[in-house]
Amino acid sequence: MILRGKCVSAGIAEGRIHVVDVGSWLAHALASESVSQPDAEIARFEAARSRAARELGRVRALVAQRGRAHDADIFAAQATMLSDPKLIGRIEEEIRQNLQAAEAAVARAAIEFHNALKASEAPSVRDKAADVMDVGQRLVYCLDETAVAESPKADVIVATSVVPSQLVRYAHHGVVAIITETCGAKSHTAILARGLGIPMITGIEGAAGRIRDGAPVVIDAAAGVVIVDPGQAEGDAVAAIRAARNAPPQAGLKTVPKATSDGVPVSILLNISDPIEAENASAAGLGGVGLFRTEFLYMDRASWPSEDESFQAYERVAQAVGDGELNIRLADFGAEKSPAYADIPVNRNPSLGVRGVRLLLSRPDILEPQVRALARLGRTRPVTVLLPMIDTLDTLLRIQNELDRICGVSSGTARPFQIGTMIEVPSAALLIDEVIDRVDSIAVGLNDLTQYLLAADRDDEFVESYHDALQPVVLRLVHRLVETAVRRGKPVTMCGELAGDPLLMPLMLALGVRRISVSRSQVNSLGAVLCRLSMADVAPLGAEVLGCSTGKEVRQVLKAHGMSVSS
Ligand code: PEP
Ligand code: MG
């Protein structure tokens, strides 16, 4: 069966399907027919338990290897659950006394344990409820011996939707690709998938119900093609995808140019959400890290990272960028970015709720350890702390006071780091003349700025065409921000997905942008375009685009200049 969807993150993958729909795997397991030979069923269960333990060991090693020792504890705890005598006893009882198939016995026991943990008063115990379900699902999965034998390592997640914390978790599990029914192209999930190099396809309606758990699958995400249960009819398509996959691997980061072909300096920096993404940044000649989205360090954990843990993560990035610059953003929680253990308010409209610094101002338990870790790093090398979701000058001044209080800065003593602000809320953008004087630099978050300017949810693919950064209102505001910052001698960096689109690089340059921070997967193509562009050629484009009144006119101008853009 060939299914077609939309590419979120390019790449080729092959593996077997793992449907992450709690209802569906449970329903499937509970529907297993009862058995007549409980001894044989117990033996099956035991074999699955050993296999699950081996898998967990592998995942744990993988996570530890990526320098996330604390996260590895989650999988160690799951491995302990696998040998919990109470859980095993309950499963065996279901098999022996009720003649349940191992799958159904595991599912029943998992539900019981999950409900008991969930009812606990203690948050640390409640948090384990999700782990029991994970362990249960893994056991059921491992009971399918044939599927495991076909492809022991590669899992392709199929889900209705995936939130960023799940994506981080899947990445740690070594998942090779993700298929969802919905996902906005500029959502954090999408950005993470691209950053971590995990192929991802969306827009396959009913995927979680239509695709069989355990089915072999071949994916070409760039083409939006998913081949499930490939048979003879799909033979050619599969062969073509495999051939592409077996082609010599793309080299890692290539050396990026530092100027246009006519010598105008342009700095390409990296957006990262995990220290691993900064690897080789300095060897590739990148200007450093323009945006470190630290909130993702908090996902897939059981508790808040300590000051030491955060410091170690920052230090790892600092080593990777060498002399390059380092812009680390305070955790931008809220909206769909909330770790499971965090007691973060669920707002009626999360994008308009307690997000970014709004949350940090009310949560010293999150803010203080992070700022202390940043101050420690700032005493060893230059660092800029970026403030997420600044809306008004009042909020900017309040958070700056907090930073000074935590760092023990008083008038006359210097801050241990520079302060930059994200400009992603229109109110802050419109106030740029005042804001710019109070910070050392600005980073324009085009994803959110576009979302709030045009009232179009970046996570909702149904309004994707309205989330259009090529609208004149967005481009004029970008131009104003860049002009103001340059006039005041402050660095201005363009972040967000549009900034990293190589096809639109001439437009960025024409609007005055000279610093662009992009995800790792965009670096090579952006570098290749930059060294071919001449500023003299692209400059006239600026005035033409700024004179447009509609998105359609902008596109016509870009087209006339040889830039292919979606309509
Ligand atoms: C943005 O909003 O464009 C941005 C860079 O921040 P994030 O994508 O993390 O919200
Ligand atoms: Mg943002």
Coordinates of C-alpha atoms and ligand atoms in Angstrom, one line a residue:
M1 CA 0.0 0.0 0.0
I2 CA 1.4 3.4 -1.0
L3 CA 0.2 6.4 1.1
R4 CA 1.0 10.0 0.3
G5 CA 1.5 12.9 2.7
K6 CA 3.4 16.1 3.1
C7 CA 7.0 16.4 4.0
V8 CA 7.9 17.9 7.3
S9 CA 11.5 16.8 7.5
A10 CA 13.2 15.2 4.5
G11 CA 15.0 11.9 4.6
I12 CA 14.8 8.2 3.8
A13 CA 14.0 5.5 6.3
E14 CA 13.0 1.9 6.5
G15 CA 11.7 0.1 9.5
R16 CA 8.6 -1.3 11.0
I17 CA 5.5 0.6 12.2
H18 CA 5.0 1.4 15.8
V19 CA 1.5 2.9 16.2
V20 CA 1.5 5.2 19.1
D21 CA -2.1 5.3 19.9
V22 CA -2.5 4.1 23.4
G23 CA -6.2 3.2 22.7
S24 CA -5.2 1.2 19.6
W25 CA -2.4 -0.9 21.0
L26 CA -4.4 -1.6 24.2
A27 CA -7.6 -2.5 22.2
H28 CA -5.6 -4.8 20.0
A29 CA -3.8 -6.5 22.8
L30 CA -7.0 -6.9 24.9
A31 CA -8.8 -8.5 21.9
S32 CA -6.2 -11.3 21.7
E33 CA -7.9 -14.7 21.9
S34 CA -7.6 -16.7 25.1
V35 CA -5.1 -19.6 25.2
S36 CA -5.2 -23.3 26.2
Q37 CA -1.5 -23.7 27.1
P38 CA -0.6 -21.2 29.8
D39 CA 3.0 -22.6 30.2
A40 CA 3.7 -21.9 26.6
E41 CA 2.2 -18.4 27.0
I42 CA 4.4 -17.7 30.0
A43 CA 7.4 -18.8 28.0
R44 CA 6.5 -16.3 25.3
F45 CA 6.1 -13.6 27.9
E46 CA 9.5 -14.4 29.4
A47 CA 11.1 -14.3 25.9
A48 CA 9.5 -10.9 25.2
R49 CA 10.6 -9.6 28.6
S50 CA 14.2 -10.5 27.9
R51 CA 13.9 -8.8 24.5
A52 CA 12.4 -5.7 26.0
A53 CA 15.2 -5.5 28.5
R54 CA 17.8 -5.7 25.8
E55 CA 16.0 -3.0 23.8
L56 CA 15.9 -0.8 26.9
G57 CA 19.6 -1.3 27.5
R58 CA 20.3 -0.2 23.9
V59 CA 18.1 2.9 24.2
R60 CA 19.7 3.7 27.6
A61 CA 23.2 3.5 26.1
L62 CA 22.2 5.6 23.1
V63 CA 20.9 8.4 25.4
A64 CA 23.9 8.2 27.6
Q65 CA 26.2 8.4 24.6
R66 CA 24.5 11.6 23.6
G67 CA 25.6 13.1 26.9
R68 CA 22.2 12.9 28.6
A69 CA 23.0 10.8 31.5
H70 CA 20.1 12.0 33.5
D71 CA 17.6 11.0 30.7
A72 CA 19.2 7.6 30.7
D73 CA 17.7 7.1 34.2
I74 CA 14.2 7.1 32.7
F75 CA 15.1 4.0 30.7
A76 CA 16.9 2.5 33.7
A77 CA 13.7 3.0 35.7
Q78 CA 11.7 1.3 33.0
A79 CA 14.1 -1.6 32.9
T80 CA 13.5 -2.0 36.7
M81 CA 9.7 -2.0 36.1
L82 CA 10.3 -4.9 33.7
S83 CA 11.6 -7.0 36.6
D84 CA 9.1 -5.8 39.2
P85 CA 7.9 -9.0 40.8
K86 CA 4.4 -7.5 41.4
L87 CA 4.0 -6.6 37.7
I88 CA 5.3 -10.0 36.6
G89 CA 3.2 -11.8 39.1
R90 CA 0.0 -10.0 37.9
I91 CA 0.7 -10.8 34.3
E92 CA 1.4 -14.5 35.1
E93 CA -1.8 -14.7 37.1
E94 CA -3.8 -13.4 34.2
I95 CA -2.2 -16.0 31.9
R96 CA -2.5 -18.9 34.3
Q97 CA -5.9 -18.3 36.0
N98 CA -7.8 -16.5 33.3
L99 CA -6.1 -18.2 30.3
Q100 CA -5.3 -14.8 28.8
A101 CA -2.9 -14.4 25.9
A102 CA 0.3 -12.8 27.0
E103 CA -0.6 -9.6 25.1
A104 CA -4.0 -9.3 26.9
A105 CA -2.4 -10.1 30.3
V106 CA 0.3 -7.4 29.8
A107 CA -2.3 -4.9 28.7
R108 CA -4.6 -5.6 31.7
A109 CA -1.7 -5.4 34.2
A110 CA -0.4 -2.2 32.6
I111 CA -3.8 -0.6 32.9
E112 CA -4.2 -1.6 36.6
F113 CA -0.7 -0.4 37.5
H114 CA -1.2 2.8 35.5
N115 CA -4.4 3.6 37.3
A116 CA -3.0 2.9 40.7
L117 CA 0.1 5.1 40.1
K118 CA -2.0 7.8 38.6
A119 CA -4.2 7.9 41.8
S120 CA -1.2 8.5 44.0
E121 CA -0.9 11.8 46.0
A122 CA 2.9 12.0 45.2
P123 CA 3.7 13.7 41.9
S124 CA 6.9 11.6 41.5
V125 CA 4.8 8.4 41.7
R126 CA 2.1 9.7 39.4
D127 CA 4.8 10.5 36.8
K128 CA 5.6 6.8 36.6
A129 CA 2.2 6.0 35.3
A130 CA 3.2 6.9 31.7
D131 CA 6.3 4.7 32.0
V132 CA 4.2 1.7 32.9
M133 CA 2.2 2.2 29.8
D134 CA 5.4 2.5 27.8
V135 CA 6.8 -0.7 29.3
G136 CA 3.5 -2.4 28.6
Q137 CA 3.5 -1.3 25.0
R138 CA 7.1 -2.4 24.5
L139 CA 6.3 -5.8 25.9
V140 CA 3.4 -6.3 23.6
Y141 CA 5.6 -5.1 20.8
C142 CA 8.3 -7.6 21.7
L143 CA 5.7 -10.4 21.8
D144 CA 5.5 -10.1 18.1
E145 CA 8.5 -12.2 17.3
T146 CA 8.3 -12.1 13.5
A147 CA 8.1 -8.4 13.4
V148 CA 11.0 -8.0 15.8
A149 CA 13.1 -10.4 13.7
E150 CA 12.5 -8.5 10.5
S151 CA 14.0 -5.2 11.7
P152 CA 15.2 -5.2 15.3
K153 CA 16.2 -1.5 15.5
A154 CA 14.2 0.7 13.2
D155 CA 10.9 2.0 14.4
V156 CA 8.7 4.3 12.4
I157 CA 6.2 6.1 14.7
V158 CA 2.7 6.5 13.4
A159 CA 0.5 8.8 15.5
T160 CA -2.4 11.2 15.2
S161 CA -0.1 14.0 16.2
V162 CA 3.2 14.3 18.1
V163 CA 4.1 17.0 20.6
P164 CA 7.8 18.2 21.0
S165 CA 8.4 16.3 24.3
Q166 CA 7.3 13.0 22.6
L167 CA 9.6 13.8 19.6
V168 CA 12.6 14.2 21.9
R169 CA 11.7 11.0 23.6
Y170 CA 11.4 9.2 20.2
A171 CA 14.7 10.5 19.1
H172 CA 16.2 9.0 22.2
H173 CA 14.6 5.7 21.4
G174 CA 16.4 5.7 18.1
V175 CA 13.2 6.1 16.1
V176 CA 14.0 6.4 12.4
A177 CA 11.0 8.3 11.1
I178 CA 7.6 9.7 12.1
I179 CA 4.2 9.7 10.3
T180 CA 1.4 11.9 11.7
E181 CA -2.0 12.8 10.6
T182 CA -1.5 16.5 11.4
C183 CA 1.6 18.7 12.0
G184 CA 2.2 22.4 11.2
A185 CA 5.3 22.9 9.1
K186 CA 6.5 25.6 11.4
S187 CA 5.6 23.9 14.6
H188 CA 8.2 23.1 17.2
T189 CA 7.7 19.4 16.5
A190 CA 8.6 20.0 12.8
I191 CA 11.6 22.2 13.7
L192 CA 12.9 19.6 16.1
A193 CA 12.5 16.8 13.6
R194 CA 14.5 18.7 11.0
G195 CA 17.1 19.7 13.6
L196 CA 17.5 16.1 14.7
G197 CA 17.5 14.8 11.2
I198 CA 14.4 12.5 11.7
P199 CA 12.4 12.1 8.5
M200 CA 8.8 13.1 9.1
I201 CA 5.6 13.0 7.0
T202 CA 2.3 14.5 7.9
G203 CA -1.2 14.8 6.4
I204 CA -2.0 11.1 6.1
E205 CA -5.6 11.1 7.2
G206 CA -6.5 8.3 9.6
A207 CA -2.9 7.0 9.6
A208 CA -3.1 5.8 13.2
G209 CA -6.1 3.6 12.4
R210 CA -5.2 2.6 8.8
I211 CA -1.6 1.5 9.2
R212 CA -1.0 -1.9 10.9
D213 CA 1.2 -1.9 14.0
G214 CA 4.3 -3.9 13.2
A215 CA 4.0 -3.6 9.4
P216 CA 7.3 -3.1 7.5
V217 CA 7.5 0.3 5.9
V218 CA 9.7 2.3 3.5
I219 CA 9.6 6.0 3.5
D220 CA 10.9 8.8 1.3
A221 CA 9.9 11.9 3.3
A222 CA 11.0 14.5 0.8
A223 CA 8.6 12.9 -1.7
G224 CA 5.9 12.4 1.0
V225 CA 5.8 8.7 0.1
V226 CA 5.0 6.0 2.6
I227 CA 5.1 2.4 1.4
V228 CA 3.5 0.1 3.9
D229 CA 3.8 -3.7 3.7
P230 CA 5.7 -3.4 0.4
G231 CA 4.8 -6.2 -2.1
Q232 CA 5.6 -7.0 -5.7
A233 CA 3.5 -4.1 -7.0
E234 CA 5.6 -1.6 -5.0
G235 CA 8.9 -3.3 -5.9
D236 CA 10.2 -0.6 -8.2
A237 CA 9.3 2.2 -5.9
V238 CA 11.0 0.5 -3.0
A239 CA 14.1 -0.2 -5.1
A240 CA 14.3 3.4 -6.1
I241 CA 14.1 4.6 -2.5
R242 CA 16.6 2.1 -1.3
A243 CA 19.0 3.1 -4.1
A244 CA 18.8 6.7 -3.0
R245 CA 19.4 5.7 0.5
N246 CA 22.4 3.7 -0.4
A247 CA 23.9 6.5 -2.4
P248 CA 27.0 7.9 -0.8
P249 CA 25.9 9.7 2.4
Q250 CA 25.8 13.5 2.2
A251 CA 28.8 15.0 3.8
G252 CA 28.2 16.6 7.1
L253 CA 28.4 20.4 7.4
K254 CA 30.3 21.9 4.6
T255 CA 32.4 25.0 5.1
V256 CA 30.1 28.0 4.8
P257 CA 31.0 31.3 3.1
K258 CA 31.2 34.4 5.2
A259 CA 30.3 36.9 2.5
T260 CA 28.4 37.3 -0.8
S261 CA 30.3 36.9 -4.1
D262 CA 30.9 40.7 -4.0
G263 CA 32.3 40.7 -0.5
V264 CA 29.4 41.8 1.7
P265 CA 29.8 40.0 5.0
V266 CA 27.0 37.7 6.0
S267 CA 27.0 35.5 9.0
I268 CA 25.3 32.1 9.1
L269 CA 24.7 30.8 12.6
L270 CA 23.0 27.7 13.9
N271 CA 19.6 27.1 15.6
I272 CA 19.9 24.2 18.0
S273 CA 17.8 22.5 20.6
D274 CA 20.3 19.9 21.7
P275 CA 24.1 20.2 22.2
I276 CA 24.7 17.5 19.6
E277 CA 23.4 19.7 16.9
A278 CA 26.3 22.1 17.4
E279 CA 28.9 19.5 16.6
N280 CA 31.5 20.6 14.0
A281 CA 30.0 24.1 14.0
S282 CA 33.3 25.8 14.3
A283 CA 35.0 23.5 11.8
A284 CA 32.3 24.4 9.2
G285 CA 33.1 28.1 9.7
L286 CA 29.7 28.9 11.1
G287 CA 29.5 32.2 13.1
G288 CA 28.4 30.2 16.1
V289 CA 25.0 29.4 17.7
G290 CA 22.4 32.1 17.0
L291 CA 19.6 30.5 18.9
F292 CA 19.9 27.7 21.4
R293 CA 16.3 26.7 22.3
T294 CA 17.0 25.4 25.8
E295 CA 13.5 24.3 26.6
F296 CA 14.1 21.0 24.8
L297 CA 16.8 20.1 27.3
Y298 CA 13.9 19.9 29.9
M299 CA 11.8 17.4 27.9
D300 CA 12.0 13.7 28.3
R301 CA 13.2 13.9 31.8
A302 CA 11.6 13.0 35.1
S303 CA 12.5 16.3 36.9
W304 CA 14.0 19.7 36.4
P305 CA 17.7 19.8 35.4
S306 CA 20.0 21.0 38.1
E307 CA 22.2 24.1 37.6
D308 CA 25.2 21.7 37.1
E309 CA 23.4 19.7 34.4
S310 CA 22.4 22.9 32.5
F311 CA 25.9 24.2 32.8
Q312 CA 27.4 21.0 31.4
A313 CA 25.0 21.2 28.4
Y314 CA 25.9 24.8 27.7
E315 CA 29.6 24.1 28.1
R316 CA 29.3 21.3 25.5
V317 CA 27.9 23.7 23.0
A318 CA 30.5 26.3 24.0
Q319 CA 33.2 23.7 23.1
A320 CA 31.6 22.9 19.8
V321 CA 31.4 26.5 18.7
G322 CA 35.0 27.4 19.8
D323 CA 35.5 31.2 19.3
G324 CA 32.0 31.5 17.7
E325 CA 29.2 33.3 19.4
L326 CA 26.8 31.7 21.7
N327 CA 23.2 32.9 22.0
I328 CA 21.3 30.9 24.6
R329 CA 17.6 31.5 25.0
L330 CA 15.9 31.2 28.4
A331 CA 13.5 28.3 28.4
D332 CA 10.5 29.2 26.3
F333 CA 7.8 27.0 28.0
G334 CA 4.1 27.2 27.4
A335 CA 2.0 26.7 24.2
E336 CA 2.7 23.1 23.3
K337 CA 6.1 23.0 24.9
S338 CA 5.7 21.7 28.5
P339 CA 7.6 18.9 30.1
A340 CA 5.4 16.2 31.6
Y341 CA 6.6 16.8 35.2
A342 CA 6.2 20.6 35.0
D343 CA 3.3 22.2 36.8
I344 CA 2.7 24.7 34.0
P345 CA -0.8 26.2 33.7
V346 CA -2.9 24.9 30.8
N347 CA -4.2 28.1 29.2
R348 CA -7.5 28.3 27.2
N349 CA -5.4 29.6 24.3
P350 CA -1.9 28.4 24.9
S351 CA -0.2 30.6 22.3
L352 CA -1.8 33.6 24.0
G353 CA -1.2 32.4 27.5
V354 CA 1.6 32.1 30.0
R355 CA 4.5 31.6 27.6
G356 CA 8.2 32.4 27.6
V357 CA 9.3 35.1 30.1
R358 CA 5.7 35.4 31.4
L359 CA 6.0 32.0 32.9
L360 CA 9.6 32.5 34.0
L361 CA 8.7 35.6 35.9
S362 CA 6.3 33.6 38.1
R363 CA 8.5 30.6 38.4
P364 CA 11.8 31.3 40.2
D365 CA 12.3 27.5 40.5
I366 CA 12.8 27.3 36.7
L367 CA 14.4 30.6 36.1
E368 CA 17.0 30.8 38.9
P369 CA 19.0 27.5 38.3
Q370 CA 19.1 28.3 34.5
V371 CA 20.3 31.9 35.0
R372 CA 22.9 30.7 37.5
A373 CA 24.2 28.2 35.0
L374 CA 24.3 30.9 32.3
A375 CA 26.1 33.2 34.6
R376 CA 28.7 30.5 35.3
L377 CA 29.3 30.1 31.6
G378 CA 29.3 33.8 31.1
R379 CA 32.3 34.1 33.5
T380 CA 34.3 31.8 31.2
R381 CA 33.4 33.1 27.8
P382 CA 31.1 35.6 26.0
V383 CA 27.5 34.6 26.1
T384 CA 24.2 36.3 25.1
V385 CA 21.1 35.4 27.0
L386 CA 18.1 35.6 24.7
L387 CA 14.7 36.5 26.3
P388 CA 11.7 34.7 24.7
M389 CA 8.3 36.2 24.0
I390 CA 9.0 39.8 25.2
D391 CA 5.8 41.7 24.7
T392 CA 6.1 45.1 26.4
L393 CA 8.9 47.2 27.8
D394 CA 7.4 46.5 31.3
T395 CA 8.0 42.8 30.8
L396 CA 11.5 43.4 29.5
L397 CA 12.5 45.6 32.4
R398 CA 11.0 43.1 34.9
I399 CA 12.9 40.2 33.5
Q400 CA 16.1 42.2 33.4
N401 CA 15.7 43.1 37.1
E402 CA 15.2 39.4 37.8
L403 CA 18.4 38.5 36.0
D404 CA 20.3 41.1 37.8
R405 CA 18.9 40.0 41.2
I406 CA 19.8 36.3 40.5
C407 CA 23.3 37.3 39.3
G408 CA 23.9 39.7 42.2
V409 CA 24.4 42.6 39.8
S410 CA 24.0 46.0 41.2
S411 CA 24.7 49.4 39.6
G412 CA 28.3 49.6 38.9
T413 CA 28.9 45.9 38.4
A414 CA 28.7 44.3 35.0
R415 CA 26.4 41.5 34.0
P416 CA 28.1 38.1 33.4
F417 CA 26.4 37.9 30.0
Q418 CA 25.0 40.1 27.4
I419 CA 21.2 40.4 26.9
G420 CA 19.4 39.9 23.7
T421 CA 15.7 39.8 23.1
M422 CA 13.7 37.8 20.8
I423 CA 11.4 40.0 18.7
E424 CA 8.4 37.7 18.0
V425 CA 5.4 39.6 19.5
P426 CA 4.2 42.5 17.3
S427 CA 3.9 44.8 20.3
A428 CA 7.6 44.5 21.0
A429 CA 8.4 44.9 17.3
L430 CA 6.4 48.1 17.1
L431 CA 8.3 49.4 20.1
I432 CA 11.6 48.6 18.7
D433 CA 13.0 52.1 19.1
E434 CA 12.7 51.9 22.8
V435 CA 13.5 48.2 23.1
I436 CA 16.7 48.3 21.2
D437 CA 18.3 50.8 23.6
R438 CA 17.8 48.4 26.5
V439 CA 19.4 45.3 25.0
D440 CA 22.7 44.3 23.4
S441 CA 21.1 42.6 20.4
I442 CA 17.9 41.3 18.9
A443 CA 16.8 38.0 17.3
V444 CA 13.8 38.2 15.1
G445 CA 11.6 35.0 15.6
L446 CA 9.8 35.0 12.3
N447 CA 7.7 32.0 13.1
D448 CA 6.0 33.6 16.1
L449 CA 6.1 37.1 14.7
T450 CA 4.2 35.9 11.6
Q451 CA 1.8 33.9 13.8
Y452 CA 0.9 36.9 16.0
L453 CA 0.9 39.5 13.2
L454 CA -1.5 37.5 11.0
A455 CA -3.5 35.7 13.7
A456 CA -2.6 32.3 12.2
D457 CA -1.6 29.5 14.5
R458 CA 1.8 28.2 13.4
D459 CA 1.0 24.7 14.7
D460 CA -2.3 24.4 12.8
E461 CA -1.9 23.1 9.3
F462 CA -5.4 24.2 8.5
V463 CA -4.3 27.8 8.6
E464 CA -0.9 27.2 7.1
S465 CA -1.6 29.3 4.1
Y466 CA -2.5 32.2 6.4
H467 CA 0.7 31.9 8.3
D468 CA 2.5 33.6 5.4
A469 CA 5.7 35.4 6.1
L470 CA 5.7 36.8 2.6
Q471 CA 2.9 39.1 3.4
P472 CA 3.9 42.7 3.0
V473 CA 3.1 43.5 6.6
V474 CA 5.7 40.9 7.8
L475 CA 8.4 42.0 5.3
R476 CA 7.9 45.7 6.1
L477 CA 8.2 45.0 9.8
V478 CA 11.3 42.9 9.3
H479 CA 12.9 45.7 7.3
R480 CA 12.1 48.2 10.0
L481 CA 13.6 46.0 12.7
V482 CA 16.8 45.5 10.7
E483 CA 17.1 49.1 9.8
T484 CA 16.6 50.3 13.4
A485 CA 19.0 47.8 14.9
V486 CA 21.7 48.6 12.3
R487 CA 21.2 52.3 12.8
R488 CA 21.8 51.8 16.6
G489 CA 24.8 49.6 16.0
K490 CA 23.2 46.5 17.5
P491 CA 23.4 43.0 16.0
V492 CA 20.1 41.7 14.5
T493 CA 19.7 38.0 13.7
M494 CA 16.9 36.6 11.6
C495 CA 15.7 33.2 13.0
G496 CA 12.6 31.2 12.1
E497 CA 11.9 28.9 9.2
L498 CA 11.6 31.5 6.4
A499 CA 15.1 32.9 7.2
G500 CA 16.6 29.5 6.4
D501 CA 14.9 29.0 3.1
P502 CA 17.8 29.1 0.6
L503 CA 15.4 30.2 -2.2
L504 CA 14.5 33.3 -0.2
M505 CA 18.1 34.3 0.7
P506 CA 18.2 37.1 -1.9
L507 CA 15.0 38.5 -0.3
M508 CA 16.5 38.4 3.2
L509 CA 19.7 40.2 1.9
A510 CA 17.7 42.8 0.1
L511 CA 15.8 43.6 3.3
G512 CA 19.1 44.3 5.0
V513 CA 19.5 41.0 6.8
R514 CA 23.2 40.1 7.4
R515 CA 22.9 37.5 10.2
I516 CA 20.8 34.4 9.7
S517 CA 20.4 31.6 12.2
V518 CA 19.1 28.4 10.7
S519 CA 18.8 24.7 11.6
R520 CA 21.6 22.4 10.8
S521 CA 19.8 20.8 7.9
Q522 CA 19.6 24.2 6.1
V523 CA 23.3 25.2 6.5
N524 CA 24.8 23.6 3.4
S525 CA 22.2 24.8 0.9
L526 CA 22.2 28.2 2.4
G527 CA 26.0 28.4 2.1
A528 CA 25.8 27.2 -1.5
V529 CA 23.4 30.0 -2.4
L530 CA 25.2 32.7 -0.4
C531 CA 28.5 32.4 -2.2
R532 CA 26.7 32.8 -5.6
L533 CA 24.8 35.9 -4.7
S534 CA 26.0 39.4 -5.4
M535 CA 24.6 42.1 -3.2
A536 CA 24.7 44.5 -6.2
D537 CA 22.3 42.2 -8.0
V538 CA 19.8 41.6 -5.1
A539 CA 19.7 45.1 -3.6
P540 CA 17.0 46.5 -6.0
L541 CA 14.7 43.7 -4.9
G542 CA 14.3 45.4 -1.5
A543 CA 12.5 48.5 -2.7
E544 CA 10.3 46.5 -5.1
V545 CA 9.1 44.1 -2.4
L546 CA 8.5 46.9 0.1
G547 CA 6.4 48.7 -2.4
C548 CA 4.0 45.7 -2.7
S549 CA 0.6 45.7 -1.0
T550 CA -0.4 42.1 -1.3
G551 CA 1.2 38.7 -0.8
K552 CA 0.4 38.0 -4.5
E553 CA 2.4 41.0 -5.7
V554 CA 5.3 40.0 -3.5
R555 CA 5.3 36.6 -5.1
Q556 CA 5.2 38.1 -8.6
V557 CA 8.2 40.3 -7.8
L558 CA 10.1 37.3 -6.4
K559 CA 9.2 35.2 -9.4
A560 CA 10.4 38.0 -11.8
H561 CA 13.7 37.8 -10.0
G562 CA 13.9 34.1 -10.5
M563 CA 12.9 33.0 -7.1
S564 CA 10.5 30.1 -7.0
V565 CA 8.0 30.5 -4.1
S566 CA 4.9 28.7 -3.1
S567 CA 1.7 30.5 -4.0
Ligands
PEP1 C1 10.4 32.0 16.2 O1 9.4 32.2 16.8 O2 10.6 32.2 15.0 C2 11.6 31.4 16.9 C3 12.8 31.4 16.3 O3 11.4 30.8 18.1 P1 10.6 29.4 18.2 O4 10.5 28.8 16.8 O5 11.4 28.5 19.1 O6 9.3 29.8 18.8
MG2 MG 9.3 31.9 19.0

